[in-house]
Short mmCIF file of C-alpha atoms and ligand atoms in Angstrom, two decimals:
data_model
loop_
_atom_site.label_atom_id
_atom_site.label_comp_id
_atom_site.label_asym_id
_atom_site.label_seq_id
_atom_site.Cartn_x
_atom_site.Cartn_y
_atom_site.Cartn_z
CA MET A 224 -17.90 11.36 0.00
CA LYS A 225 -16.46 11.44 -3.50
CA ILE A 226 -12.82 12.04 -2.50
CA THR A 227 -13.07 9.59 0.38
CA LEU A 228 -14.36 6.92 -2.01
CA VAL A 229 -11.46 7.47 -4.42
CA ARG A 230 -9.04 7.47 -1.48
CA ARG A 231 -10.45 4.19 -0.19
CA VAL A 232 -9.89 2.60 -3.61
CA VAL A 233 -6.29 3.92 -3.68
CA GLN A 234 -5.62 2.65 -0.13
CA VAL A 235 -6.76 -0.86 -1.08
CA LEU A 236 -4.86 -0.78 -4.39
CA MET A 237 -1.69 0.16 -2.50
CA LEU A 238 -2.10 -2.85 -0.22
CA VAL A 239 -2.61 -5.05 -3.27
CA LEU A 240 0.43 -3.51 -5.00
CA PHE A 241 2.73 -4.53 -2.14
CA CYS A 242 1.14 -7.91 -1.44
CA LEU A 243 0.56 -9.18 -4.98
CA PRO A 244 4.15 -9.81 -6.25
CA PRO A 245 5.06 -12.33 -3.54
CA LEU A 246 1.63 -13.93 -3.74
CA LEU A 247 1.93 -14.31 -7.51
CA ALA A 248 5.40 -15.80 -7.13
CA GLY A 249 4.06 -18.17 -4.50
CA TRP A 250 1.37 -19.34 -6.90
CA GLY A 251 4.01 -19.81 -9.59
CA LEU A 252 6.19 -21.88 -7.27
CA ALA A 253 3.19 -23.88 -6.16
CA GLY A 254 2.50 -24.67 -9.81
CA LEU A 255 6.15 -25.71 -10.30
CA TYR A 256 6.08 -28.01 -7.26
CA ALA A 257 2.81 -29.43 -8.56
CA GLY A 258 4.59 -30.70 -11.66
CA GLY A 259 5.05 -27.66 -13.94
CA ASP A 260 8.45 -27.31 -15.61
CA GLY A 261 8.43 -23.62 -16.63
CA GLU A 262 10.85 -21.00 -15.34
CA VAL A 263 9.45 -19.18 -12.30
CA ALA A 264 10.24 -15.50 -11.87
CA THR A 265 11.04 -14.41 -8.29
CA PRO A 266 9.05 -11.41 -7.02
CA ALA A 267 12.18 -9.24 -7.19
CA GLU A 268 12.33 -9.74 -10.97
CA GLY A 269 9.00 -7.99 -11.47
CA VAL A 270 8.47 -4.31 -12.31
CA PHE A 271 7.56 -3.53 -8.72
CA PHE A 272 8.65 -5.38 -5.59
CA GLY A 273 9.20 -4.66 -1.93
CA SER A 274 7.56 -3.38 1.23
CA LEU A 275 6.68 0.11 2.44
CA SER A 276 10.17 0.27 4.00
CA ALA A 277 12.12 -0.50 0.83
CA SER A 278 11.03 -1.32 -2.69
CA SER A 279 12.02 -0.95 -6.32
CA LEU A 280 10.07 0.36 -9.30
CA GLY A 281 11.98 -1.00 -12.28
CA PRO A 282 15.54 0.34 -11.84
CA VAL A 283 14.46 3.06 -9.37
CA PRO A 284 15.07 2.19 -5.69
CA LEU A 285 12.52 3.57 -3.22
CA PHE A 286 13.16 3.85 0.50
CA ASP A 287 11.21 4.99 3.54
CA PRO A 288 12.91 8.33 4.46
CA LEU A 289 12.72 7.70 8.21
CA ALA A 290 14.17 4.19 7.80
CA ALA A 291 17.00 5.70 5.74
CA LEU A 292 17.77 8.25 8.48
CA GLU A 293 17.74 5.48 11.09
CA LEU A 294 20.13 3.43 8.93
CA LEU A 295 22.36 6.45 8.46
CA ALA A 296 22.45 7.03 12.21
CA ALA A 297 23.12 3.35 12.87
CA ASN A 298 25.54 2.48 10.06
CA GLY A 299 26.89 5.74 8.64
CA GLY A 300 28.22 5.35 5.10
CA ALA A 301 26.56 1.97 4.60
CA ALA A 302 23.22 3.78 4.27
CA MET A 303 24.09 5.84 1.17
CA ALA A 304 22.05 3.68 -1.25
CA ALA A 305 19.07 3.89 1.08
CA LEU A 306 19.43 7.68 1.26
CA ALA A 307 19.25 7.96 -2.54
CA GLY A 308 16.00 5.95 -2.60
CA ALA A 309 14.65 7.93 0.34
CA GLY A 310 15.46 11.23 -1.37
CA THR A 311 13.22 10.34 -4.33
CA VAL A 312 10.34 9.38 -2.04
CA ALA A 313 10.74 12.44 0.21
CA LEU A 314 10.93 14.82 -2.76
CA VAL A 315 7.77 13.49 -4.42
CA TYR A 316 5.76 13.49 -1.22
CA ALA A 317 7.06 16.86 -0.05
CA LEU A 318 6.11 18.50 -3.34
CA VAL A 319 2.59 17.07 -3.32
CA ARG A 320 1.75 17.02 0.39
CA ALA A 321 3.99 14.82 2.52
CA ARG A 322 1.31 13.40 4.76
CA ALA A 323 -0.67 12.33 1.71
CA PHE A 324 1.34 9.16 2.33
CA CYS A 325 -0.57 8.81 5.62
CA GLY A 326 -3.97 9.55 4.10
CA TRP A 327 -3.68 7.68 0.81
CA VAL A 328 -1.04 4.95 1.20
CA CYS A 329 -0.31 3.88 4.77
CA PRO A 330 -2.24 0.74 5.80
CA VAL A 331 -2.15 1.76 9.48
CA ASN A 332 -4.28 4.80 8.67
CA LEU A 333 -6.71 2.57 6.79
CA ILE A 334 -6.97 0.33 9.86
CA GLY A 335 -7.25 3.41 12.11
CA GLU A 336 -10.17 4.74 10.08
CA GLY A 337 -11.85 1.34 10.41
CA VAL A 338 -11.30 1.34 14.18
CA ASP A 339 -12.66 4.90 14.39
CA ALA A 340 -15.83 3.88 12.54
CA ALA A 341 -16.21 0.74 14.70
CA ARG A 342 -15.75 2.72 17.91
CA ARG A 343 -18.44 5.21 16.87
CA ARG A 344 -20.79 2.37 15.95
CA LEU A 345 -20.17 0.65 19.30
CA GLY A 346 -20.78 3.95 21.11
CA ILE A 347 -17.35 3.96 22.82
CA ALA A 348 -16.54 7.57 23.78
CA VAL A 349 -12.87 8.60 23.94
CA PRO A 350 -11.17 12.03 24.04
CA GLU A 351 -10.47 13.69 20.69
CA ARG A 352 -6.89 14.40 21.72
CA VAL A 353 -4.79 13.41 24.75
CA LEU A 354 -1.39 14.36 23.34
CA ASP A 355 -0.05 17.26 21.27
CA ARG A 356 0.21 16.43 17.55
CA ARG A 357 3.79 17.78 17.47
CA MET A 358 4.88 14.93 19.73
CA LYS A 359 5.38 12.75 16.67
CA ILE A 360 8.16 15.07 15.44
CA GLY A 361 9.89 14.35 18.76
CA ALA A 362 9.24 10.64 18.19
CA ALA A 363 11.03 10.85 14.81
CA VAL A 364 14.04 12.54 16.39
CA ALA A 365 14.02 9.98 19.23
CA VAL A 366 14.04 6.90 16.97
CA VAL A 367 16.92 8.30 14.87
CA ALA A 368 18.90 9.09 18.05
CA ALA A 369 18.12 5.66 19.50
CA SER A 370 19.25 4.01 16.24
CA ALA A 371 22.60 5.80 16.53
CA LEU A 372 22.95 4.60 20.11
CA VAL A 373 22.15 0.93 19.59
CA GLY A 374 23.51 0.55 16.03
CA PHE A 375 20.37 -0.67 14.27
CA PRO A 376 17.18 0.99 12.94
CA VAL A 377 15.04 0.89 16.07
CA PHE A 378 11.62 1.81 14.70
CA GLU A 379 11.91 -0.56 11.75
CA THR A 380 12.03 -3.53 14.10
CA VAL A 381 8.60 -2.71 15.57
CA SER A 382 7.03 -0.58 12.84
CA PRO A 383 3.42 -1.49 12.11
CA ILE A 384 3.52 0.27 8.73
CA GLY A 385 4.87 -2.53 6.57
CA ALA A 386 3.80 -5.36 8.90
CA VAL A 387 1.40 -6.98 6.44
CA SER A 388 3.43 -6.59 3.26
CA LYS A 389 6.74 -7.46 4.98
CA GLY A 390 5.10 -10.50 6.51
CA LEU A 391 4.02 -11.71 3.09
CA VAL A 392 7.38 -10.94 1.46
CA PHE A 393 9.79 -12.04 4.17
CA GLY A 394 7.65 -14.23 6.41
CA GLY A 395 7.98 -12.13 9.56
CA PHE A 396 5.28 -10.15 11.36
CA ALA A 397 7.46 -8.03 13.67
CA GLY A 398 5.08 -5.04 13.58
CA ALA A 399 1.93 -7.04 14.28
CA GLY A 400 2.22 -6.49 18.06
CA THR A 401 2.47 -2.73 17.55
CA LEU A 402 -0.58 -2.88 15.31
CA VAL A 403 -2.62 -4.65 18.01
CA ALA A 404 -1.50 -2.06 20.60
CA ILE A 405 -2.57 0.75 18.26
CA VAL A 406 -6.02 -0.76 17.76
CA ILE A 407 -6.53 -1.08 21.54
CA ALA A 408 -5.30 2.50 22.16
CA GLU A 409 -7.55 3.96 19.46
CA LEU A 410 -10.56 2.02 20.71
CA PHE A 411 -10.19 2.95 24.37
CA VAL A 412 -7.69 5.81 24.89
CA SER A 413 -7.97 8.55 22.27
CA ARG A 414 -9.23 9.05 18.75
CA ARG A 415 -6.59 8.31 16.10
CA VAL A 416 -3.85 8.67 18.73
CA TRP A 417 -1.19 6.84 16.67
CA CYS A 418 -1.49 8.78 13.42
CA ARG A 419 -2.13 12.12 15.09
CA THR A 420 0.49 12.14 17.80
CA LEU A 421 2.81 9.13 17.95
CA CYS A 422 3.89 7.83 14.54
CA PRO A 423 7.53 8.88 13.90
CA LEU A 424 7.13 8.61 10.13
CA GLY A 425 4.08 10.87 10.37
CA GLY A 426 6.29 13.28 12.36
CA LEU A 427 8.92 13.42 9.62
CA PHE A 428 6.25 13.93 6.97
CA GLN A 429 4.62 16.62 9.14
CA VAL A 430 7.85 18.64 8.86
CA LEU A 431 8.17 18.05 5.09
CA GLY A 432 4.46 18.80 4.63
CA ARG A 433 4.95 22.54 4.97
CA ALA A 434 6.25 22.57 1.38
CA GLY A 435 3.20 20.76 -0.04
CA GLN A 436 1.63 22.23 -3.18
CA VAL A 437 -1.75 20.49 -2.80
CA ASN A 438 -3.76 22.38 -0.20
CA VAL A 439 -7.29 22.63 1.13
CA HIS A 440 -8.65 26.04 0.12
CA ILE A 441 -11.53 27.84 1.85
CA ASN A 442 -14.11 30.23 0.43
CA HIS A 443 -14.81 32.40 3.48
CA ASP A 444 -17.99 33.85 1.99
CA ALA A 445 -19.53 30.38 1.65
CA CYS A 446 -18.55 29.00 5.08
CA VAL A 447 -21.46 28.85 7.56
CA HIS A 448 -19.21 27.87 10.52
CA CYS A 449 -20.99 24.60 11.22
CA GLY A 450 -17.78 22.88 12.40
CA ARG A 451 -18.38 19.69 10.43
CA CYS A 452 -14.98 19.89 8.71
CA GLU A 453 -13.27 19.94 12.12
CA GLU A 454 -15.24 16.89 13.24
CA ALA A 455 -14.21 15.05 10.08
CA CYS A 456 -10.51 15.99 10.04
CA LEU A 457 -8.28 12.93 10.08
CA ALA A 458 -5.16 14.85 11.12
CA ASP A 459 -6.26 17.21 13.90
CA PRO A 460 -9.18 19.69 13.99
CA VAL A 461 -6.88 22.51 15.11
CA ILE A 462 -5.13 22.65 11.74
CA LEU A 463 -8.32 24.07 10.19
CA ALA A 464 -8.59 26.92 12.73
CA PRO A 465 -6.58 29.61 10.83
CA ALA A 466 -8.62 29.03 7.68
CA LEU A 467 -11.96 28.96 9.50
CA SER A 468 -11.18 32.13 11.48
CA GLY A 469 -10.41 34.04 8.29
CA ASP A 470 -6.68 34.36 8.98
CA ASP A 471 -5.68 32.10 6.11
CA ILE A 472 -7.14 30.93 2.84
CA ILE A 473 -5.57 27.49 2.81
CA VAL A 474 -4.89 24.81 5.41
CA ARG A 475 -1.19 25.43 5.73
CA ALA A 476 -0.19 23.00 8.49
CA GLY A 477 2.24 20.29 7.45
CA ASP A 478 0.01 17.85 9.28
CA CYS A 479 -2.76 17.97 6.63
CA MET A 480 -3.01 14.60 4.87
CA ALA A 481 -4.94 15.92 1.86
CA CYS A 482 -7.45 13.22 2.73
CA GLY A 483 -10.39 15.32 1.53
CA ALA A 484 -12.65 14.35 4.45
CA CYS A 485 -13.30 18.02 5.21
CA VAL A 486 -14.04 18.82 1.56
CA ASP A 487 -16.47 15.91 1.33
CA THR A 488 -18.31 16.79 4.51
CA CYS A 489 -18.74 20.56 4.06
CA PRO A 490 -22.45 21.26 3.48
CA ALA A 491 -21.74 24.72 2.03
CA ARG A 492 -19.11 23.54 -0.49
CA ALA A 493 -16.78 26.11 0.99
CA LEU A 494 -13.75 23.82 0.79
CA SER A 495 -11.86 22.57 -2.25
CA PHE A 496 -8.33 21.55 -3.20
CA SER A 497 -6.02 24.15 -4.73
CA LEU A 498 -2.55 23.95 -6.24
CA GLY A 499 0.39 26.08 -5.13
CA ARG A 500 1.14 27.98 -1.94
CA LEU A 501 -1.31 30.86 -2.04
CA PRO A 502 -0.43 34.11 -0.20
CA ALA A 503 0.27 33.46 3.46
CA ARG A 504 -2.65 35.32 5.02
CA ALA A 505 -6.09 36.53 4.05
CA GLN A 506 -4.99 39.99 5.14
CA THR A 507 -5.85 41.63 1.83
CA ARG A 508 -9.34 40.18 1.95
CA ARG A 509 -9.92 41.62 5.43
CA GLU A 510 -8.60 45.01 4.29
CA GLU A 511 -11.09 45.05 1.43
CA ARG A 512 -13.92 44.10 3.77
CA ASP A 513 -13.05 46.49 6.59
CA PRO A 514 -10.64 49.19 5.33
CA VAL A 515 -11.03 51.46 8.41
CA SER A 516 -10.21 48.94 11.12
CA GLU A 517 -7.30 47.53 9.10
CA SER A 518 -5.59 50.87 8.60
S1 SF4 B 975 -17.80 22.33 7.07
FE1 SF4 B 975 -17.75 24.00 5.54
S2 SF4 B 975 -19.33 25.44 6.27
FE2 SF4 B 975 -18.88 24.07 7.99
S3 SF4 B 975 -17.25 25.17 9.15
FE3 SF4 B 975 -16.20 23.79 7.70
S4 SF4 B 975 -15.80 25.08 5.88
FE4 SF4 B 975 -17.35 26.15 7.10
S1 SF4 B 976 -7.67 19.51 6.81
FE1 SF4 B 976 -9.06 18.29 5.51
S2 SF4 B 976 -7.72 17.33 3.97
FE2 SF4 B 976 -6.40 18.02 5.68
S3 SF4 B 976 -6.26 16.24 7.06
FE3 SF4 B 976 -7.96 17.49 7.82
S4 SF4 B 976 -9.78 16.59 6.81
FE4 SF4 B 976 -7.98 15.84 5.67
#
């Protein structure tokens, strides 16, 4: 529960980070209209401003990597500034664990976790998985290709990811409809179907995630094979299989969000986070345990 608690705090702080600048500016303007005569800073003049699609941290531009690829496909050279901002974001996430964005930052995942908890409480049973998790990589390719065809960033016009913060900053709630559809699908069709199998940004981060240096590590001697980590996994239970079977010592799949739900739930404390890409397979461990059969 400890990691999940910290993650919940971070998720809420991220929402506040994106929503606060425009709200603060709104309060300032309200004070001006009410009779104040001081200078009012616009949100863009603050240290941090923007949405999850595009923002700035001081002089550093930050850009959603999928949005940048869509812009590139749609507008060619006009997207160069966006690509620079996207490169910074992609590099940081890829080095840590790309889908940590999904687990720790994205508000859709926060809503999805809430829907998951509500569905369980209401006793609504849905399948764990109706689509393959790799479908979202195809979704990423499809939205970039579609952007090239129609000449504008297709997913950005319906993306639920920045719906709340973009609504507060720019006054439009284009992704709200997608968000409602996701809630209905996750309540009645399949558990966490958007984040696991459909989100194109999740698909791009799934590919980058293979380079992640923050990994779930398993102590095979401690594991009692209760399966609780698989039940808890926010990404997809199958990504734990190589580690649980003894074939690997870390969860290597790019889909892992480093959410820590499995670490928190393990009754045997067999799981922990480790840094660096440890050797690919637990082959040496099996050789030590069973030298005859391995030779
Ligand atoms: S929850 Fe822990 S003990 Fe249970 S299967 Fe997973 S790693 Fe093994
Ligand atoms: S393997 Fe563990 S840390 Fe990774 S997504 Fe699943 S529950 Fe989260």
